[in-house]
């Protein structure tokens, strides 16, 4: 009897060991930060996500409450000037279809236009109540917490159809555990005010008490110089968050030209900014982005990035000298969490240019050395399809101009993403006046690269952002025009 028991125990242990070995070799699955006992950082196919987008040192969000007219007329153009996008927390009941509206509140068309420009529209409740004083209630009972949070989101979603409303700002920055728990039913994050930055990793109900920095200006405010000490305070706080790798959220309400500031304060506005002050802050923040120190993005964008970053897993499907295939997932709602993660993927040491495919996304990447590994930096969407990387062999042709192509062709730029320059090749099939221009996402022309008659042949032109005064990272479009033919492709500048 003892011999049978010992044999059974031996077979059980042996079978368990064999199953473990089989699972290891058939499903190489790694999680979160890419750590794995059998997957070192220099292993081909190793996948790691940068702490912040574009591998910046910290994150920063502009947020503005209460849906005022000045947010559209003054704040929006200042942010747009620097390529920044902010989060605007609106009160749906106070927005009208046209001016004159209610008090100093704006209109739905204003915030719809801002959403189309890439600004985030978040919720600030229906009526701006003191939420902790209300009953929990339900979504059908007016004057309750549930009603205020649910219906403000629903009305925003009905009007702002280009994005999901996933962030909330507590009126008067007042909230408690009950309010937080209800907010968690309808939103992915909610913002209060504490005057401190947020850590790079946030978990659980911490998402419903995000910290924000609000500038309280000392009196008197007789000249623009009177506000400089508050500007220095904000700069110092952001500098501290850069060192710690934190996420700072800036909070304000209104901004007007300085000569209108006294009148707005007299009307009871809460700590309004002057346009000059906001311009100075944006200039300073922009310089930090140029140094790769800050990623500026709306609150909801950072929320999505961090949640995806901290929950992704990946499977290495195959890796050889010519290709790598991975499956990156996060087990989050794909309708919301489809934000690209800045990722470093280890490739063979002899790879230089890399073709990346994921879903319907195609990109060309440039490999570089990072620590002890050869890597590419790619923008990867969890659950966006199998990620495939292919080694590219790009050969420079000396006399391309002597070749006669059969058609007009605009090739994908390389490298892509790029910083600060990239090359664009194009083919001309007949003598024709050729135009190649670069545009930003708003349709503004950034550069004219070619504007002349060309003989048949294959040509290449460099787009150098340092010469063309391109000011911010992001997607740009380059367009070839030849007679009645127009070909457009996109490229990504990453600073």
Short mmCIF file of C-alpha atoms in Angstrom, two decimals:
data_model
loop_
_atom_site.label_atom_id
_atom_site.label_comp_id
_atom_site.label_asym_id
_atom_site.label_seq_id
_atom_site.Cartn_x
_atom_site.Cartn_y
_atom_site.Cartn_z
CA UNK A 1 0.00 0.00 0.00
CA UNK A 2 2.82 2.38 0.87
CA UNK A 3 4.56 1.53 -2.41
CA UNK A 4 1.42 2.38 -4.42
CA UNK A 5 1.06 5.68 -2.55
CA UNK A 6 4.73 6.56 -3.19
CA UNK A 7 4.41 5.69 -6.89
CA UNK A 8 1.27 7.82 -7.23
CA UNK A 9 3.00 10.76 -5.52
CA UNK A 10 6.03 10.41 -7.81
CA UNK A 11 3.86 10.32 -10.96
CA UNK A 12 1.86 13.37 -9.79
CA UNK A 13 5.02 15.41 -9.21
CA UNK A 14 6.47 14.29 -12.53
CA UNK A 15 3.29 15.16 -14.45
CA UNK A 16 3.08 18.59 -12.80
CA UNK A 17 6.68 19.30 -13.79
CA UNK A 18 6.06 18.28 -17.42
CA UNK A 19 2.92 20.43 -17.65
CA UNK A 20 4.83 23.44 -16.28
CA UNK A 21 7.57 22.95 -18.91
CA UNK A 22 4.95 22.63 -21.68
CA UNK A 23 3.13 25.78 -20.61
CA UNK A 24 6.39 27.73 -20.50
CA UNK A 25 7.36 26.89 -24.07
CA UNK A 26 3.89 27.20 -25.63
CA UNK A 27 2.78 30.47 -24.05
CA UNK A 28 5.50 32.96 -23.22
CA UNK A 29 3.43 35.56 -21.40
CA UNK A 30 4.92 38.57 -19.68
CA UNK A 31 3.22 41.31 -17.77
CA UNK A 32 3.11 44.90 -16.61
CA UNK A 33 6.65 46.18 -16.63
CA UNK A 34 8.01 43.44 -18.92
CA UNK A 35 9.82 41.60 -16.12
CA UNK A 36 10.21 37.82 -16.40
CA UNK A 37 12.68 35.41 -14.86
CA UNK A 38 13.53 33.97 -18.27
CA UNK A 39 13.32 37.19 -20.26
CA UNK A 40 16.24 39.56 -19.87
CA UNK A 41 16.19 43.10 -21.26
CA UNK A 42 18.52 42.15 -24.12
CA UNK A 43 16.37 39.19 -25.28
CA UNK A 44 14.96 39.64 -28.78
CA UNK A 45 11.24 40.33 -28.48
CA UNK A 46 11.46 41.80 -25.00
CA UNK A 47 8.69 44.38 -24.65
CA UNK A 48 8.70 47.26 -22.15
CA UNK A 49 6.48 50.34 -21.88
CA UNK A 50 7.86 53.78 -21.09
CA UNK A 51 6.62 55.31 -17.86
CA UNK A 52 5.32 58.32 -19.77
CA UNK A 53 4.39 58.94 -23.38
CA UNK A 54 7.32 59.47 -25.77
CA UNK A 55 9.61 58.44 -22.89
CA UNK A 56 9.24 61.83 -21.20
CA UNK A 57 10.29 62.29 -17.59
CA UNK A 58 6.90 63.46 -16.28
CA UNK A 59 3.34 64.30 -17.28
CA UNK A 60 1.36 67.53 -17.12
CA UNK A 61 -2.31 68.36 -17.75
CA UNK A 62 -4.08 71.69 -18.18
CA UNK A 63 -7.63 71.56 -16.76
CA UNK A 64 -10.31 74.25 -16.63
CA UNK A 65 -13.64 74.15 -14.81
CA UNK A 66 -17.15 75.56 -15.32
CA UNK A 67 -17.43 75.92 -19.13
CA UNK A 68 -16.89 79.70 -19.35
CA UNK A 69 -16.86 81.69 -22.60
CA UNK A 70 -13.29 82.82 -21.90
CA UNK A 71 -12.13 79.21 -22.11
CA UNK A 72 -13.05 79.22 -25.79
CA UNK A 73 -12.11 82.81 -26.58
CA UNK A 74 -8.86 83.11 -24.60
CA UNK A 75 -7.57 79.84 -23.16
CA UNK A 76 -8.13 77.68 -26.24
CA UNK A 77 -6.07 79.83 -28.67
CA UNK A 78 -3.19 80.10 -26.20
CA UNK A 79 -3.03 76.33 -25.72
CA UNK A 80 -3.39 75.73 -29.47
CA UNK A 81 -0.49 78.08 -30.16
CA UNK A 82 1.84 75.64 -28.40
CA UNK A 83 0.18 72.45 -29.62
CA UNK A 84 -1.22 71.75 -26.14
CA UNK A 85 -4.60 70.13 -25.52
CA UNK A 86 -6.46 70.63 -22.25
CA UNK A 87 -9.36 69.14 -20.32
CA UNK A 88 -12.43 71.34 -19.99
CA UNK A 89 -14.92 70.27 -17.33
CA UNK A 90 -18.37 71.52 -18.35
CA UNK A 91 -21.77 72.00 -16.74
CA UNK A 92 -24.22 70.70 -19.39
CA UNK A 93 -27.30 72.51 -18.02
CA UNK A 94 -25.58 75.90 -18.29
CA UNK A 95 -24.49 75.55 -21.92
CA UNK A 96 -26.76 77.08 -24.56
CA UNK A 97 -26.92 76.86 -28.34
CA UNK A 98 -25.86 80.47 -28.94
CA UNK A 99 -24.93 83.73 -27.24
CA UNK A 100 -26.10 85.56 -25.26
CA UNK A 101 -26.24 82.61 -22.94
CA UNK A 102 -26.41 82.12 -19.18
CA UNK A 103 -24.14 84.48 -17.23
CA UNK A 104 -20.53 83.99 -18.44
CA UNK A 105 -21.07 80.41 -19.57
CA UNK A 106 -20.30 79.36 -23.12
CA UNK A 107 -22.23 77.41 -25.75
CA UNK A 108 -22.35 73.82 -26.90
CA UNK A 109 -20.93 74.71 -30.34
CA UNK A 110 -17.87 76.24 -28.64
CA UNK A 111 -17.02 73.06 -26.76
CA UNK A 112 -17.93 70.84 -29.70
CA UNK A 113 -15.38 72.77 -31.78
CA UNK A 114 -12.77 72.37 -29.05
CA UNK A 115 -13.40 68.61 -28.94
CA UNK A 116 -12.78 68.41 -32.70
CA UNK A 117 -9.43 70.13 -32.12
CA UNK A 118 -8.41 67.40 -29.67
CA UNK A 119 -9.29 69.05 -26.36
CA UNK A 120 -11.00 66.79 -23.85
CA UNK A 121 -14.50 67.58 -22.60
CA UNK A 122 -15.05 66.22 -19.09
CA UNK A 123 -17.93 66.46 -16.63
CA UNK A 124 -18.34 68.90 -13.75
CA UNK A 125 -21.86 67.73 -12.70
CA UNK A 126 -25.23 69.06 -13.80
CA UNK A 127 -25.78 72.00 -11.42
CA UNK A 128 -22.47 72.45 -9.53
CA UNK A 129 -23.84 71.32 -6.13
CA UNK A 130 -22.07 70.51 -2.87
CA UNK A 131 -22.07 66.77 -3.60
CA UNK A 132 -21.31 65.50 -0.06
CA UNK A 133 -24.51 67.21 1.13
CA UNK A 134 -26.73 65.29 -1.30
CA UNK A 135 -28.41 61.92 -0.88
CA UNK A 136 -26.96 59.01 -2.82
CA UNK A 137 -30.23 58.58 -4.71
CA UNK A 138 -30.45 57.08 -8.18
CA UNK A 139 -30.16 58.19 -11.80
CA UNK A 140 -33.87 59.09 -11.97
CA UNK A 141 -34.03 61.29 -8.87
CA UNK A 142 -32.94 64.89 -9.38
CA UNK A 143 -30.88 66.52 -6.67
CA UNK A 144 -28.98 63.32 -5.83
CA UNK A 145 -25.34 62.37 -6.32
CA UNK A 146 -26.20 59.59 -8.77
CA UNK A 147 -28.36 61.88 -10.89
CA UNK A 148 -25.75 64.66 -11.02
CA UNK A 149 -22.90 62.37 -12.06
CA UNK A 150 -24.79 60.10 -14.43
CA UNK A 151 -26.79 62.65 -16.41
CA UNK A 152 -23.94 65.12 -16.82
CA UNK A 153 -21.98 62.35 -18.49
CA UNK A 154 -24.91 61.30 -20.65
CA UNK A 155 -25.63 64.82 -21.92
CA UNK A 156 -21.97 65.35 -22.78
CA UNK A 157 -21.85 62.05 -24.66
CA UNK A 158 -24.93 63.04 -26.65
CA UNK A 159 -23.31 66.28 -27.81
CA UNK A 160 -19.61 65.35 -27.93
CA UNK A 161 -19.65 62.27 -30.16
CA UNK A 162 -15.98 62.26 -31.14
CA UNK A 163 -14.70 61.15 -27.73
CA UNK A 164 -15.85 59.35 -24.58
CA UNK A 165 -16.53 61.38 -21.43
CA UNK A 166 -14.42 59.49 -18.88
CA UNK A 167 -13.21 62.13 -16.39
CA UNK A 168 -15.00 64.14 -13.68
CA UNK A 169 -14.10 67.19 -11.59
CA UNK A 170 -15.74 67.59 -8.19
CA UNK A 171 -17.59 70.92 -7.78
CA UNK A 172 -15.86 73.05 -5.13
CA UNK A 173 -13.34 70.15 -4.99
CA UNK A 174 -15.63 68.56 -2.37
CA UNK A 175 -15.94 64.78 -2.18
CA UNK A 176 -15.98 61.89 0.26
CA UNK A 177 -15.93 58.09 0.07
CA UNK A 178 -19.58 57.90 -0.99
CA UNK A 179 -19.14 60.48 -3.76
CA UNK A 180 -15.95 58.74 -4.90
CA UNK A 181 -17.65 55.35 -5.05
CA UNK A 182 -20.48 56.73 -7.22
CA UNK A 183 -17.99 58.53 -9.47
CA UNK A 184 -16.24 55.18 -10.01
CA UNK A 185 -19.47 53.79 -11.53
CA UNK A 186 -19.49 56.30 -14.39
CA UNK A 187 -15.94 57.61 -14.87
CA UNK A 188 -12.38 56.34 -15.14
CA UNK A 189 -10.95 59.13 -12.96
CA UNK A 190 -12.06 62.14 -10.94
CA UNK A 191 -10.13 65.25 -9.92
CA UNK A 192 -10.10 67.21 -6.68
CA UNK A 193 -7.66 69.87 -5.46
CA UNK A 194 -4.81 69.27 -3.03
CA UNK A 195 -1.94 71.30 -4.46
CA UNK A 196 0.29 68.27 -5.01
CA UNK A 197 1.29 66.25 -8.09
CA UNK A 198 0.14 62.66 -8.61
CA UNK A 199 2.54 59.71 -8.43
CA UNK A 200 3.35 57.87 -11.68
CA UNK A 201 1.37 54.79 -10.60
CA UNK A 202 -2.18 55.13 -9.29
CA UNK A 203 -4.36 52.26 -8.12
CA UNK A 204 -7.92 51.51 -7.05
CA UNK A 205 -9.93 54.37 -5.58
CA UNK A 206 -6.92 56.70 -5.81
CA UNK A 207 -8.20 57.35 -9.33
CA UNK A 208 -11.16 59.17 -7.80
CA UNK A 209 -9.15 61.65 -5.77
CA UNK A 210 -6.64 62.93 -8.31
CA UNK A 211 -4.63 65.89 -7.08
CA UNK A 212 -4.61 69.23 -8.87
CA UNK A 213 -2.69 72.48 -8.43
CA UNK A 214 -4.75 75.65 -8.27
CA UNK A 215 -3.07 79.03 -8.29
CA UNK A 216 -4.33 81.38 -5.57
CA UNK A 217 -3.19 84.91 -6.38
CA UNK A 218 -2.23 87.34 -3.64
CA UNK A 219 -3.66 90.84 -3.64
CA UNK A 220 -3.07 93.42 -4.91
CA UNK A 221 -2.95 92.54 -8.61
CA UNK A 222 -2.35 96.02 -9.98
CA UNK A 223 0.29 95.05 -12.56
CA UNK A 224 1.26 91.83 -14.36
CA UNK A 225 4.40 91.75 -12.22
CA UNK A 226 2.25 91.29 -9.12
CA UNK A 227 1.45 87.73 -10.29
CA UNK A 228 5.01 86.66 -10.99
CA UNK A 229 5.56 85.02 -7.60
CA UNK A 230 2.62 82.67 -8.27
CA UNK A 231 4.13 81.83 -11.67
CA UNK A 232 7.45 80.95 -10.03
CA UNK A 233 5.61 78.78 -7.50
CA UNK A 234 4.00 76.76 -10.29
CA UNK A 235 7.32 76.43 -12.13
CA UNK A 236 9.07 75.16 -9.02
CA UNK A 237 6.33 72.64 -8.34
CA UNK A 238 6.47 71.32 -11.91
CA UNK A 239 10.27 71.13 -11.76
CA UNK A 240 9.92 69.02 -8.63
CA UNK A 241 7.47 66.70 -10.40
CA UNK A 242 9.94 66.30 -13.29
CA UNK A 243 12.60 65.12 -10.85
CA UNK A 244 10.19 62.66 -9.21
CA UNK A 245 8.56 61.54 -12.46
CA UNK A 246 5.13 62.67 -11.25
CA UNK A 247 1.97 63.85 -13.03
CA UNK A 248 0.92 67.46 -12.34
CA UNK A 249 -2.60 68.69 -13.10
CA UNK A 250 -3.07 72.45 -13.35
CA UNK A 251 -6.50 73.87 -12.46
CA UNK A 252 -8.00 77.24 -13.40
CA UNK A 253 -11.36 78.69 -14.40
CA UNK A 254 -11.14 81.84 -16.51
CA UNK A 255 -8.52 83.89 -18.35
CA UNK A 256 -8.85 87.40 -19.79
CA UNK A 257 -6.53 90.13 -21.08
CA UNK A 258 -4.82 91.83 -18.17
CA UNK A 259 -6.69 95.11 -18.66
CA UNK A 260 -9.98 93.19 -18.12
CA UNK A 261 -8.78 91.39 -15.00
CA UNK A 262 -9.89 93.96 -12.42
CA UNK A 263 -13.44 93.99 -13.78
CA UNK A 264 -13.66 90.21 -13.73
CA UNK A 265 -12.41 90.07 -10.14
CA UNK A 266 -14.94 92.72 -9.15
CA UNK A 267 -17.67 90.55 -10.71
CA UNK A 268 -16.77 87.75 -8.32
CA UNK A 269 -14.65 85.51 -10.56
CA UNK A 270 -12.58 82.95 -8.66
CA UNK A 271 -8.83 83.55 -9.11
CA UNK A 272 -8.94 84.34 -12.83
CA UNK A 273 -5.76 84.22 -14.89
CA UNK A 274 -4.52 86.93 -17.16
CA UNK A 275 -3.82 85.89 -20.73
CA UNK A 276 -0.27 87.18 -20.30
CA UNK A 277 0.27 84.95 -17.26
CA UNK A 278 -1.09 81.86 -19.03
CA UNK A 279 1.02 82.65 -22.10
CA UNK A 280 4.14 82.84 -19.92
CA UNK A 281 3.32 79.52 -18.24
CA UNK A 282 2.74 77.82 -21.60
CA UNK A 283 6.03 79.16 -22.97
CA UNK A 284 7.87 77.77 -19.95
CA UNK A 285 6.10 74.38 -20.16
CA UNK A 286 6.77 74.25 -23.89
CA UNK A 287 10.50 74.69 -23.31
CA UNK A 288 10.36 71.75 -20.91
CA UNK A 289 8.64 69.63 -23.56
CA UNK A 290 11.40 70.55 -26.02
CA UNK A 291 13.88 69.12 -23.52
CA UNK A 292 11.86 65.87 -23.33
CA UNK A 293 11.04 66.57 -19.69
CA UNK A 294 7.23 66.86 -19.83
CA UNK A 295 4.45 65.08 -21.71
CA UNK A 296 1.49 67.47 -21.95
CA UNK A 297 -1.86 65.76 -22.43
CA UNK A 298 -5.49 65.97 -21.23
CA UNK A 299 -6.43 64.25 -17.97
CA UNK A 300 -8.32 61.47 -19.74
CA UNK A 301 -5.40 60.73 -22.05
CA UNK A 302 -3.02 60.33 -19.12
CA UNK A 303 -5.62 58.23 -17.29
CA UNK A 304 -5.86 55.84 -20.21
CA UNK A 305 -2.09 55.65 -20.67
CA UNK A 306 -1.36 54.87 -17.01
CA UNK A 307 -4.13 52.25 -16.67
CA UNK A 308 -3.01 50.51 -19.85
CA UNK A 309 0.66 50.78 -18.90
CA UNK A 310 0.08 49.21 -15.50
CA UNK A 311 -2.14 46.36 -16.70
CA UNK A 312 -0.70 45.18 -20.03
CA UNK A 313 0.66 41.73 -20.67
CA UNK A 314 2.31 40.41 -23.82
CA UNK A 315 2.95 37.10 -25.51
CA UNK A 316 6.03 36.61 -27.64
CA UNK A 317 4.62 34.59 -30.55
CA UNK A 318 7.80 34.27 -32.59
CA UNK A 319 11.21 35.85 -33.06
CA UNK A 320 13.94 35.15 -35.60
CA UNK A 321 16.55 37.11 -37.54
CA UNK A 322 13.94 38.65 -39.89
CA UNK A 323 10.73 39.12 -37.92
CA UNK A 324 9.18 39.40 -34.47
CA UNK A 325 5.52 38.88 -33.58
CA UNK A 326 3.89 39.82 -30.27
CA UNK A 327 0.39 39.99 -28.87
CA UNK A 328 -0.13 42.85 -26.40
CA UNK A 329 -3.29 42.89 -24.28
CA UNK A 330 -4.60 44.69 -21.20
CA UNK A 331 -8.02 43.17 -20.32
CA UNK A 332 -9.55 46.66 -20.25
CA UNK A 333 -12.55 48.05 -22.13
CA UNK A 334 -11.28 48.42 -25.71
CA UNK A 335 -13.92 51.07 -26.40
CA UNK A 336 -12.08 53.38 -24.00
CA UNK A 337 -8.61 51.95 -23.56
CA UNK A 338 -7.18 52.12 -27.07
CA UNK A 339 -4.47 54.69 -26.42
CA UNK A 340 -1.04 53.97 -27.93
CA UNK A 341 1.67 53.04 -25.42
CA UNK A 342 5.24 54.16 -26.05
CA UNK A 343 7.06 50.85 -26.08
CA UNK A 344 10.63 49.62 -26.42
CA UNK A 345 11.01 46.31 -28.24
CA UNK A 346 14.34 44.52 -28.36
CA UNK A 347 15.41 43.55 -31.89
CA UNK A 348 18.44 41.70 -33.31
CA UNK A 349 21.71 43.62 -33.20
CA UNK A 350 21.93 43.96 -37.00
CA UNK A 351 18.49 45.58 -37.46
CA UNK A 352 18.49 49.24 -38.54
CA UNK A 353 15.17 50.04 -40.21
CA UNK A 354 12.05 48.19 -39.11
CA UNK A 355 8.58 47.85 -40.62
CA UNK A 356 5.86 47.74 -37.96
CA UNK A 357 2.35 46.40 -38.57
CA UNK A 358 -0.52 46.33 -36.08
CA UNK A 359 -4.10 46.09 -37.26
CA UNK A 360 -4.44 48.64 -40.06
CA UNK A 361 -1.50 50.68 -38.72
CA UNK A 362 1.77 50.67 -40.67
CA UNK A 363 4.92 52.46 -39.61
CA UNK A 364 8.64 52.45 -40.27
CA UNK A 365 10.96 52.64 -37.28
CA UNK A 366 14.65 53.20 -36.71
CA UNK A 367 16.51 50.88 -34.34
CA UNK A 368 18.93 52.34 -31.81
CA UNK A 369 21.00 51.27 -28.83
CA UNK A 370 19.43 51.57 -25.38
CA UNK A 371 21.43 50.36 -22.41
CA UNK A 372 22.83 47.02 -23.59
CA UNK A 373 20.12 46.31 -26.16
CA UNK A 374 19.19 47.14 -29.75
CA UNK A 375 15.61 48.43 -29.65
CA UNK A 376 12.91 50.25 -31.56
CA UNK A 377 10.49 52.71 -29.98
CA UNK A 378 6.96 52.03 -31.19
CA UNK A 379 3.46 53.26 -30.40
CA UNK A 380 1.53 50.07 -29.58
CA UNK A 381 -2.19 49.76 -28.83
CA UNK A 382 -3.08 46.91 -26.43
CA UNK A 383 -5.66 44.61 -28.04
CA UNK A 384 -5.02 46.44 -31.31
CA UNK A 385 -4.05 43.28 -33.16
CA UNK A 386 -0.91 41.20 -33.53
CA UNK A 387 2.20 43.40 -33.48
CA UNK A 388 4.59 42.41 -36.27
CA UNK A 389 8.10 43.78 -36.78
CA UNK A 390 10.10 43.06 -39.94
CA UNK A 391 13.71 43.80 -40.71
CA UNK A 392 13.97 46.25 -43.62
CA UNK A 393 16.87 46.41 -46.02
CA UNK A 394 16.94 49.95 -47.40
CA UNK A 395 19.49 50.56 -50.13
CA UNK A 396 20.38 54.03 -51.33
CA UNK A 397 20.18 54.35 -55.13
CA UNK A 398 22.70 56.85 -56.46
CA UNK A 399 21.09 57.80 -59.76
CA UNK A 400 17.40 57.47 -59.01
CA UNK A 401 16.73 60.52 -61.17
CA UNK A 402 17.68 58.48 -64.26
CA UNK A 403 15.00 55.85 -63.64
CA UNK A 404 11.59 56.35 -65.26
CA UNK A 405 8.80 55.10 -63.00
CA UNK A 406 5.47 53.90 -64.39
CA UNK A 407 3.39 56.05 -62.02
CA UNK A 408 3.53 58.82 -59.46
CA UNK A 409 4.41 57.35 -56.07
CA UNK A 410 4.82 58.87 -52.60
CA UNK A 411 6.75 56.52 -50.33
CA UNK A 412 6.46 56.26 -46.56
CA UNK A 413 8.99 58.52 -44.90
CA UNK A 414 11.92 56.97 -43.06
CA UNK A 415 12.73 56.93 -40.27
CA UNK A 416 9.27 57.13 -38.73
CA UNK A 417 8.74 58.15 -35.94
CA UNK A 418 11.53 60.69 -36.33
CA UNK A 419 13.42 63.45 -34.56
CA UNK A 420 14.52 65.88 -35.82
CA UNK A 421 14.60 64.93 -39.52
CA UNK A 422 13.21 62.34 -41.91
CA UNK A 423 13.50 61.51 -45.61
CA UNK A 424 10.66 61.44 -48.13
CA UNK A 425 11.07 59.62 -51.45
CA UNK A 426 8.76 60.12 -54.40
CA UNK A 427 8.53 58.93 -57.98
CA UNK A 428 7.63 61.12 -60.99
CA UNK A 429 6.41 59.27 -64.10
CA UNK A 430 6.25 62.23 -66.51
CA UNK A 431 7.45 65.81 -66.70
CA UNK A 432 5.24 67.63 -64.26
CA UNK A 433 5.10 70.48 -61.76
CA UNK A 434 5.53 68.82 -58.36
CA UNK A 435 4.50 70.12 -54.94
CA UNK A 436 5.25 68.42 -51.63
CA UNK A 437 3.97 70.17 -48.53
CA UNK A 438 3.72 69.24 -44.84
CA UNK A 439 0.62 69.98 -42.73
CA UNK A 440 -0.27 69.66 -39.06
CA UNK A 441 -3.42 67.91 -37.81
CA UNK A 442 -5.40 71.17 -38.06
CA UNK A 443 -4.56 71.56 -41.74
CA UNK A 444 -2.03 74.36 -41.27
CA UNK A 445 0.90 74.28 -43.67
CA UNK A 446 4.16 73.62 -41.86
CA UNK A 447 6.65 73.39 -44.71
CA UNK A 448 6.91 73.45 -48.51
CA UNK A 449 9.57 70.86 -49.40
CA UNK A 450 9.22 70.77 -53.20
CA UNK A 451 7.64 73.35 -55.47
CA UNK A 452 9.05 73.02 -58.98
CA UNK A 453 8.89 71.19 -62.28
CA UNK A 454 10.51 67.74 -62.24
CA UNK A 455 11.66 65.37 -64.97
CA UNK A 456 10.66 61.67 -64.71
CA UNK A 457 12.65 59.87 -62.03
CA UNK A 458 12.85 58.95 -58.35
CA UNK A 459 13.74 61.70 -55.90
CA UNK A 460 14.28 62.15 -52.19
CA UNK A 461 13.85 65.24 -50.02
CA UNK A 462 14.66 65.80 -46.34
CA UNK A 463 12.14 67.24 -43.88
CA UNK A 464 14.17 68.79 -41.06
CA UNK A 465 12.07 70.14 -38.21
CA UNK A 466 14.89 72.29 -36.86
CA UNK A 467 14.93 74.22 -40.16
CA UNK A 468 11.17 74.26 -40.67
CA UNK A 469 10.21 75.59 -37.21
CA UNK A 470 7.95 72.66 -36.31
CA UNK A 471 7.22 73.28 -32.66
CA UNK A 472 5.58 70.20 -31.20
CA UNK A 473 5.52 66.43 -31.28
CA UNK A 474 2.63 64.75 -33.00
CA UNK A 475 1.20 63.53 -36.28
CA UNK A 476 1.93 65.48 -39.46
CA UNK A 477 0.76 64.88 -43.02
CA UNK A 478 2.89 65.20 -46.15
CA UNK A 479 1.19 65.58 -49.49
CA UNK A 480 2.36 65.15 -53.09
CA UNK A 481 0.54 67.09 -55.81
CA UNK A 482 1.23 66.37 -59.47
CA UNK A 483 -1.34 67.75 -61.89
CA UNK A 484 -4.69 66.38 -60.77
CA UNK A 485 -3.10 63.65 -58.64
CA UNK A 486 -2.90 64.06 -54.86
CA UNK A 487 -1.25 61.52 -52.54
CA UNK A 488 -1.13 62.04 -48.75
CA UNK A 489 0.66 60.09 -46.04
CA UNK A 490 1.22 60.67 -42.35
CA UNK A 491 4.32 60.70 -40.18
CA UNK A 492 5.04 61.05 -36.46
CA UNK A 493 7.43 63.54 -34.88
CA UNK A 494 8.59 62.42 -31.42
CA UNK A 495 10.69 64.88 -29.44
#
